[in-house]
Every structure is written in C-alpha cells, then in structure tokens.
Amino acid sequence: MIDGQFTLGVEEEYQIVDPESGELRSYIQELIEMRGELNRLSQRGGLRIIAASTHPFSDWKMQDITDQARYHGIVNDMQDVARANLIFGLHVHVGIKDKETAIALTNQVRYFLPHILALTTSSPFWMGRKTGLMSTRTQIFKRFPRTGIPDEFESSVHFKSFVDLLVKTGCIDDAKKIWWDVRPHHLYDTVEVRICDMPTSMDDTVAVVALIQALMGKLYLMYRRNTAFRSYSRSLIEENKWRALRFGTGAKLIDFGRKEERPFAELMDELIDFVSEATDIFGTEAHVKRIKDIALRGTSAHRQIEIYDKNGGATKPVVDWLMAETMRGI
C-alpha cells in the first residue's frame, strides 16, 4: 500500500560561528557526511558550525543579508521583520505522489505538529538573553506573514484556488512564500514539515526525521482504509503549539480526544505505538523509539539552559557545547 512513496528529503540550516568567540539509512549517512563536510569547509576559514535554531548571543543587526535577489526582495518587502530573522530550522520533505492525498495528509498531520516541535526545541536564547521559551525561533518567525498552523483545505483544487488568489492580488509571487508549519510543496511531490527547530544532536535529528516519515506513513494507511485521523481546528492545535514552544518536552499537551492534559512522555509512548505499523514497513523502529529518550531527558534547549545556569549566566560555554554536540559522532 505504500507503493514506493514516503521518500525523504531533509534540509538542515546551520549557523557558522567563530570558535574563539563563540531510505532512511542512506539519508543518515548523507546527513552525517554533509554535516562533516560543511564543518571542514568552515574550519578552512577559521570557523565552525553549530546546529541550533538561534545563536545564544549573536545580534541580528550585525549580520549581512545573503546577496541574492530573492533575499533582497524579502527584505524590501518586510523590512526589519526580515532582517531580524536570524533563525535556523529543520525541514523534512516526505514524498507523496497524489495531490489529493498530499492535501489530506497535510490536514491530518497538523494535530501532531506541536509534538514534533517539542521534540526539537533548540532556541532558548535571543541576543544574549534567556527568553523563557524553549523555541524562541517559533515566535520570531511568527512575525512573517503566512506562517503557523494552516487551515484545512477540502481538496487540491481548494488549495490551488487559495494560492491563485494570493498571486492574483499581489500577496505572493508563488507558493514558495507560503511558510506554514506544514505545506504541500508547490514544486515537488512532497509534504514539507517545517515546524521543527534545528536539533543539535545528529541522533536526535535522525529520530525526528524517522518519526515524521512513520507518522505520514501511518496517516496514509488510515486514509487508504477510510479511517482518517480526526481533524481539529487550527485554534485548538495552536494551544498545544504554545505549550510546546514554551516548555518543550516539559510541557503537558492537551489530548483533545480525551479532553485532558497529558504528560509529554506519556503521549510519546502512545505516538510510538500509533506509528508502529509504519515503522515495521520502513524498518525504522529503533530510530523512532529514540524519541522516548528525548522526551525523558529533554532537548538541546534544556541542555543549553542547564549550561547557562551552571556558568552563572555566561553564553560562551553554551556556544562551546553547541559546537561540540553538533559534531559528536561525526
């Protein structure tokens, strides 16, 4: 029933820093090699890379804009909202060939986006301040238009008519400027999950990518059997998203089916069980089970805060840890 679908494409966004101042198996190997090669290239210029969604103390006002027409156009359109967008994320593309199926799975996976965000939080700092959020990136990016949890779409025709209206009225040039937390990609036959912070650990990245693939696979199997996952409103899902970005894996998320708060680790046990049919098909059970470890020990954001507090509020040791953890095992 999978029919060769659910191929993966993974986009990691890295930060380049001054070290002094601060099939799934094939994809795993490719990610490791790319991260290693990027770090080697950076070292040639006396630099290093870190995987995190914000830098602990870097100031966006001191950064140059990438010298490409697209980025200059975005800055011209949005001014300081774009200039201040010094954030980094993980985007996961899951191959879905049929457009109607892609819309249906985009609708259904929205419920799980806060859970995925909580597993990836890595941005507790902004311009030298501990913000009190586990994912500051999420709130920074919220200032952009056409972001966040999308509304439901009835069909691919409904989605296309929405995009066409935005293009016709001068809101966007094309669907590339729709930056929702999940979207059917306008060029590729994929559903792109964009809600993630950038995990620092490669092992955590692999676990989250495997979970997203398995989740999409399970929802697809349910869709084919006419037992689609229940849909919930964007406003309800946003309630869980706030809890995830604020507390990370320490959050109690709302189980809307039971109408009650649930500890995050319990929800991860249930999620692992929920996607088990798909992990059996993909051969990714061991990777997906690692999300329970993340739920229990916390994410990069939790560790960064521990190091910051241990060192009397100094951010340089946090950057040192990020550089080391980014390359651990590579």
CSV table of C-alpha atoms in Angstrom, one decimal:
chain,number,residue,atom,x,y,z
A,1,MET,CA,0.0,0.0,0.0
A,2,ILE,CA,3.0,2.3,0.4
A,3,ASP,CA,3.9,1.9,-3.3
A,4,GLY,CA,7.3,3.4,-3.2
A,5,GLN,CA,6.2,6.7,-1.6
A,6,PHE,CA,7.4,8.4,1.6
A,7,THR,CA,10.9,9.0,0.3
A,8,LEU,CA,12.7,11.6,2.4
A,9,GLY,CA,14.3,15.0,1.8
A,10,VAL,CA,15.9,16.7,4.7
A,11,GLU,CA,17.0,20.4,4.9
A,12,GLU,CA,19.2,21.4,7.8
A,13,GLU,CA,20.0,25.1,8.4
A,14,TYR,CA,23.4,25.7,10.2
A,15,GLN,CA,25.0,28.7,11.8
A,16,ILE,CA,28.6,29.5,11.0
A,17,VAL,CA,30.4,30.8,14.1
A,18,ASP,CA,33.8,31.9,15.2
A,19,PRO,CA,35.1,29.2,17.5
A,20,GLU,CA,37.0,31.7,19.6
A,21,SER,CA,34.1,34.0,20.3
A,22,GLY,CA,31.8,31.7,20.4
A,23,GLU,CA,15.9,5.1,2.6
A,24,LEU,CA,16.5,6.3,6.0
A,25,ARG,CA,19.8,4.6,6.4
A,26,SER,CA,21.2,6.2,3.2
A,27,TYR,CA,19.8,9.6,4.4
A,28,ILE,CA,21.5,9.1,7.8
A,29,GLN,CA,24.9,8.6,6.1
A,30,GLU,CA,24.3,11.5,3.8
A,31,LEU,CA,23.4,13.8,6.7
A,32,ILE,CA,26.5,12.8,8.6
A,33,GLU,CA,28.7,13.3,5.6
A,34,MET,CA,27.2,16.7,4.7
A,35,ARG,CA,27.5,18.0,8.3
A,36,GLY,CA,31.1,16.8,8.5
A,37,GLU,CA,32.0,18.3,5.1
A,38,LEU,CA,30.3,21.7,6.0
A,39,ASN,CA,32.3,21.8,9.2
A,40,ARG,CA,35.5,21.0,7.4
A,41,LEU,CA,34.9,23.8,4.9
A,42,SER,CA,34.1,26.2,7.7
A,43,GLN,CA,37.3,25.3,9.5
A,44,ARG,CA,39.3,26.3,6.5
A,45,GLY,CA,38.1,29.8,7.1
A,46,GLY,CA,38.8,29.6,10.8
A,47,LEU,CA,35.1,29.0,11.6
A,48,ARG,CA,32.9,26.2,12.9
A,49,ILE,CA,29.2,25.3,12.5
A,50,ILE,CA,26.5,24.8,15.2
A,51,ALA,CA,23.1,23.2,14.8
A,52,ALA,CA,20.6,25.3,16.8
A,53,SER,CA,17.7,27.5,15.9
A,54,THR,CA,19.1,30.7,17.5
A,55,HIS,CA,22.6,31.8,18.4
A,56,PRO,CA,22.9,32.4,22.2
A,57,PHE,CA,24.2,35.9,21.8
A,58,SER,CA,24.5,37.0,18.2
A,59,ASP,CA,22.9,40.3,17.2
A,60,TRP,CA,20.8,40.3,14.0
A,61,LYS,CA,21.7,44.0,13.5
A,62,MET,CA,25.3,43.0,12.9
A,63,GLN,CA,24.5,40.4,10.2
A,64,ASP,CA,24.7,40.8,6.4
A,65,ILE,CA,21.9,39.7,4.2
A,66,THR,CA,22.6,36.9,1.7
A,67,ASP,CA,23.5,38.7,-1.6
A,68,GLN,CA,20.7,37.1,-3.7
A,69,ALA,CA,17.8,38.8,-5.4
A,70,ARG,CA,15.2,36.6,-3.5
A,71,TYR,CA,16.5,37.6,-0.1
A,72,HIS,CA,16.9,41.3,-1.0
A,73,GLY,CA,13.3,41.2,-2.3
A,74,ILE,CA,12.0,39.7,1.0
A,75,VAL,CA,13.9,42.4,3.0
A,76,ASN,CA,12.5,45.1,0.7
A,77,ASP,CA,9.0,43.8,1.3
A,78,MET,CA,9.2,43.1,5.1
A,79,GLN,CA,12.0,45.4,6.3
A,80,ASP,CA,13.2,44.7,9.9
A,81,VAL,CA,10.8,41.7,10.2
A,82,ALA,CA,13.0,40.0,7.6
A,83,ARG,CA,16.3,41.5,8.8
A,84,ALA,CA,15.7,40.2,12.3
A,85,ASN,CA,15.0,36.7,11.1
A,86,LEU,CA,18.3,35.2,12.4
A,87,ILE,CA,16.9,31.8,12.9
A,88,PHE,CA,17.5,28.2,11.6
A,89,GLY,CA,15.3,25.2,11.2
A,90,LEU,CA,14.9,21.6,10.1
A,91,HIS,CA,12.6,21.0,7.1
A,92,VAL,CA,11.5,17.4,6.3
A,93,HIS,CA,10.0,16.5,2.9
A,94,VAL,CA,8.0,13.3,2.7
A,95,GLY,CA,7.2,12.0,-0.8
A,96,ILE,CA,3.5,11.9,-1.6
A,97,LYS,CA,2.7,11.4,-5.3
A,98,ASP,CA,-1.0,12.1,-5.4
A,99,LYS,CA,-2.1,15.7,-4.8
A,100,GLU,CA,-5.4,14.8,-3.1
A,101,THR,CA,-3.6,12.5,-0.7
A,102,ALA,CA,-1.0,15.2,0.0
A,103,ILE,CA,-3.8,17.7,1.0
A,104,ALA,CA,-5.5,15.0,3.2
A,105,LEU,CA,-2.2,14.2,5.0
A,106,THR,CA,-1.3,17.8,5.4
A,107,ASN,CA,-4.7,18.3,7.1
A,108,GLN,CA,-4.3,15.4,9.4
A,109,VAL,CA,-0.6,15.8,10.4
A,110,ARG,CA,-1.4,19.3,11.7
A,111,TYR,CA,-2.6,17.8,15.0
A,112,PHE,CA,0.9,16.3,15.7
A,113,LEU,CA,3.0,19.4,14.8
A,114,PRO,CA,3.2,20.7,18.4
A,115,HIS,CA,4.5,17.3,19.5
A,116,ILE,CA,7.2,17.4,16.8
A,117,LEU,CA,8.2,20.9,17.8
A,118,ALA,CA,8.5,19.9,21.5
A,119,LEU,CA,11.0,17.2,20.4
A,120,THR,CA,13.2,19.6,18.5
A,121,THR,CA,13.4,22.8,20.6
A,122,SER,CA,16.9,24.4,20.5
A,123,SER,CA,16.4,28.1,20.7
A,124,PRO,CA,16.1,29.3,24.4
A,125,PHE,CA,18.2,32.4,23.8
A,126,TRP,CA,17.9,35.6,21.8
A,127,MET,CA,20.6,38.2,21.6
A,128,GLY,CA,22.2,37.2,24.8
A,129,ARG,CA,19.0,36.8,26.8
A,130,LYS,CA,17.4,33.7,28.2
A,131,THR,CA,13.9,34.2,26.8
A,132,GLY,CA,11.9,31.7,28.9
A,133,LEU,CA,10.9,29.9,25.7
A,134,MET,CA,12.3,26.6,24.5
A,135,SER,CA,11.7,27.7,20.9
A,136,THR,CA,12.3,31.4,20.5
A,137,ARG,CA,12.7,30.7,16.8
A,138,THR,CA,9.0,29.9,16.5
A,139,GLN,CA,7.9,33.3,18.0
A,140,ILE,CA,10.5,35.2,15.8
A,141,PHE,CA,9.2,33.6,12.7
A,142,LYS,CA,5.6,34.2,13.6
A,143,ARG,CA,6.1,37.8,12.6
A,144,PHE,CA,6.3,36.7,9.0
A,145,PRO,CA,3.0,36.6,7.1
A,146,ARG,CA,1.6,33.2,6.0
A,147,THR,CA,3.2,31.2,8.9
A,148,GLY,CA,2.0,29.0,11.6
A,149,ILE,CA,-0.6,26.1,11.6
A,150,PRO,CA,-2.5,26.2,8.3
A,151,ASP,CA,-6.3,26.0,7.9
A,152,GLU,CA,-7.8,22.8,6.5
A,153,PHE,CA,-8.3,22.5,2.7
A,154,GLU,CA,-11.1,20.5,1.2
A,155,SER,CA,-9.1,19.4,-1.8
A,156,SER,CA,-6.2,20.2,-4.1
A,157,VAL,CA,-8.5,22.5,-6.1
A,158,HIS,CA,-9.4,24.4,-2.9
A,159,PHE,CA,-5.7,24.8,-2.1
A,160,LYS,CA,-4.8,25.9,-5.7
A,161,SER,CA,-7.6,28.5,-5.7
A,162,PHE,CA,-6.2,29.9,-2.4
A,163,VAL,CA,-2.7,30.2,-3.9
A,164,ASP,CA,-4.0,31.6,-7.1
A,165,LEU,CA,-5.9,34.3,-5.2
A,166,LEU,CA,-2.8,35.3,-3.3
A,167,VAL,CA,-0.8,35.5,-6.5
A,168,LYS,CA,-3.5,37.5,-8.3
A,169,THR,CA,-3.9,40.0,-5.6
A,170,GLY,CA,-0.1,40.6,-5.3
A,171,CYS,CA,0.4,39.0,-1.9
A,172,ILE,CA,3.0,36.5,-3.2
A,173,ASP,CA,4.8,35.6,-6.5
A,174,ASP,CA,4.3,31.9,-6.0
A,175,ALA,CA,3.5,29.3,-3.3
A,176,LYS,CA,7.2,29.4,-2.2
A,177,LYS,CA,6.3,32.4,0.0
A,178,ILE,CA,3.7,30.4,2.0
A,179,TRP,CA,5.7,29.5,5.1
A,180,TRP,CA,3.3,27.4,7.1
A,181,ASP,CA,4.4,24.8,9.6
A,182,VAL,CA,3.4,22.2,7.1
A,183,ARG,CA,2.6,22.6,3.4
A,184,PRO,CA,2.1,20.7,0.2
A,185,HIS,CA,5.2,21.7,-1.8
A,186,HIS,CA,4.5,23.6,-4.9
A,187,LEU,CA,7.3,22.1,-7.0
A,188,TYR,CA,7.9,18.6,-5.6
A,189,ASP,CA,5.6,15.8,-4.9
A,190,THR,CA,6.1,16.1,-1.2
A,191,VAL,CA,4.5,17.3,2.0
A,192,GLU,CA,7.0,19.5,3.8
A,193,VAL,CA,7.1,19.6,7.6
A,194,ARG,CA,8.6,22.9,8.6
A,195,ILE,CA,7.7,23.4,12.3
A,196,CYS,CA,11.0,21.9,13.7
A,197,ASP,CA,13.7,23.7,15.5
A,198,MET,CA,17.1,22.5,14.4
A,199,PRO,CA,18.2,19.6,16.7
A,200,THR,CA,21.8,19.9,17.8
A,201,SER,CA,22.4,16.2,18.1
A,202,MET,CA,22.6,14.1,14.8
A,203,ASP,CA,21.0,11.2,16.6
A,204,ASP,CA,18.0,13.4,17.6
A,205,THR,CA,17.7,14.7,14.1
A,206,VAL,CA,17.5,11.1,12.7
A,207,ALA,CA,14.9,10.1,15.3
A,208,VAL,CA,12.7,13.1,14.5
A,209,VAL,CA,13.0,12.5,10.7
A,210,ALA,CA,12.1,8.8,11.2
A,211,LEU,CA,9.1,9.8,13.3
A,212,ILE,CA,7.8,12.2,10.7
A,213,GLN,CA,8.2,9.6,8.0
A,214,ALA,CA,6.4,7.0,10.1
A,215,LEU,CA,3.7,9.4,11.1
A,216,MET,CA,2.9,10.3,7.5
A,217,GLY,CA,3.0,6.6,6.6
A,218,LYS,CA,0.5,5.7,9.3
A,219,LEU,CA,-1.8,8.5,8.4
A,220,TYR,CA,-1.6,7.4,4.7
A,221,LEU,CA,-2.6,3.9,5.7
A,222,MET,CA,-5.5,5.1,7.7
A,223,TYR,CA,-6.6,7.4,4.8
A,224,ARG,CA,-6.5,4.5,2.3
A,225,ARG,CA,-8.7,2.5,4.7
A,226,ASN,CA,-11.2,5.4,5.0
A,227,THR,CA,-10.4,5.7,8.8
A,228,ALA,CA,-8.7,9.1,8.6
A,229,PHE,CA,-7.4,10.7,11.8
A,230,ARG,CA,-9.9,13.0,13.3
A,231,SER,CA,-9.5,16.7,12.4
A,232,TYR,CA,-9.2,19.5,14.9
A,233,SER,CA,-9.4,23.3,14.4
A,234,ARG,CA,-6.3,25.4,13.9
A,235,SER,CA,-7.1,27.3,17.1
A,236,LEU,CA,-7.0,24.2,19.2
A,237,ILE,CA,-3.8,23.0,17.7
A,238,GLU,CA,-2.2,26.4,18.4
A,239,GLU,CA,-2.9,25.9,22.1
A,240,ASN,CA,-0.6,22.9,22.1
A,241,LYS,CA,1.9,24.7,19.9
A,242,TRP,CA,2.2,27.4,22.5
A,243,ARG,CA,2.8,24.9,25.2
A,244,ALA,CA,5.4,23.1,23.1
A,245,LEU,CA,7.4,26.3,22.3
A,246,ARG,CA,7.2,27.5,25.9
A,247,PHE,CA,8.1,24.3,27.7
A,248,GLY,CA,9.5,21.8,25.2
A,249,THR,CA,9.4,18.2,26.4
A,250,GLY,CA,8.4,19.5,29.8
A,251,ALA,CA,5.0,20.5,28.5
A,252,LYS,CA,1.7,19.0,29.3
A,253,LEU,CA,-0.1,18.9,26.0
A,254,ILE,CA,-3.8,18.6,25.6
A,255,ASP,CA,-5.2,15.3,24.4
A,256,PHE,CA,-8.2,16.7,22.5
A,257,GLY,CA,-9.8,13.3,22.1
A,258,ARG,CA,-9.9,12.8,25.9
A,259,LYS,CA,-10.3,16.5,26.6
A,260,GLU,CA,-7.5,16.5,29.2
A,261,GLU,CA,-3.8,17.5,29.7
A,262,ARG,CA,-1.3,14.7,29.4
A,263,PRO,CA,2.4,14.5,30.3
A,264,PHE,CA,4.5,14.7,27.2
A,265,ALA,CA,6.4,11.4,27.8
A,266,GLU,CA,3.1,9.5,28.0
A,267,LEU,CA,2.0,11.0,24.7
A,268,MET,CA,5.2,9.9,23.1
A,269,ASP,CA,4.6,6.3,24.3
A,270,GLU,CA,1.3,6.4,22.6
A,271,LEU,CA,2.7,8.0,19.5
A,272,ILE,CA,5.4,5.3,19.2
A,273,ASP,CA,2.7,2.7,19.4
A,274,PHE,CA,0.5,4.6,16.9
A,275,VAL,CA,3.1,4.6,14.2
A,276,SER,CA,4.4,1.1,14.8
A,277,GLU,CA,2.7,-0.3,11.7
A,278,ALA,CA,4.6,2.2,9.6
A,279,THR,CA,7.9,1.7,11.3
A,280,ASP,CA,7.6,-2.0,10.6
A,281,ILE,CA,7.2,-1.2,6.9
A,282,PHE,CA,10.1,1.3,6.8
A,283,GLY,CA,12.4,-0.6,9.2
A,284,THR,CA,12.8,2.4,11.4
A,285,GLU,CA,11.5,1.2,14.8
A,286,ALA,CA,14.8,1.6,16.6
A,287,HIS,CA,15.2,5.2,15.4
A,288,VAL,CA,11.6,6.2,16.3
A,289,LYS,CA,11.9,4.7,19.8
A,290,ARG,CA,14.7,7.2,20.5
A,291,ILE,CA,12.0,9.9,20.8
A,292,LYS,CA,11.1,8.5,24.2
A,293,ASP,CA,14.7,9.2,25.3
A,294,ILE,CA,14.4,12.8,24.1
A,295,ALA,CA,11.1,13.1,25.9
A,296,LEU,CA,12.6,12.0,29.2
A,297,ARG,CA,16.0,13.8,29.1
A,298,GLY,CA,14.9,16.9,27.2
A,299,THR,CA,16.2,18.6,24.1
A,300,SER,CA,19.1,20.9,23.1
A,301,ALA,CA,17.2,23.8,24.6
A,302,HIS,CA,17.0,22.2,28.0
A,303,ARG,CA,20.7,21.4,27.9
A,304,GLN,CA,21.7,24.9,26.8
A,305,ILE,CA,19.8,26.4,29.8
A,306,GLU,CA,21.5,23.9,32.2
A,307,ILE,CA,24.9,25.0,30.9
A,308,TYR,CA,24.0,28.7,31.0
A,309,ASP,CA,22.7,28.4,34.6
A,310,LYS,CA,25.7,26.4,35.7
A,311,ASN,CA,28.1,29.0,34.4
A,312,GLY,CA,26.5,32.0,36.1
A,313,GLY,CA,24.6,33.2,33.0
A,314,ALA,CA,27.5,33.1,30.6
A,315,THR,CA,26.6,32.3,27.0
A,316,LYS,CA,30.1,31.4,25.7
A,317,PRO,CA,30.1,27.9,27.3
A,318,VAL,CA,26.7,27.3,25.6
A,319,VAL,CA,28.3,28.0,22.2
A,320,ASP,CA,31.2,25.7,23.1
A,321,TRP,CA,28.8,22.9,23.9
A,322,LEU,CA,26.8,23.5,20.7
A,323,MET,CA,30.0,23.3,18.6
A,324,ALA,CA,31.0,20.0,20.3
A,325,GLU,CA,27.5,18.5,20.3
A,326,THR,CA,26.8,19.4,16.7
A,327,MET,CA,29.8,17.2,15.6
A,328,ARG,CA,29.5,14.4,18.2
A,329,GLY,CA,29.8,11.1,16.5
A,330,ILE,CA,30.7,12.6,13.1
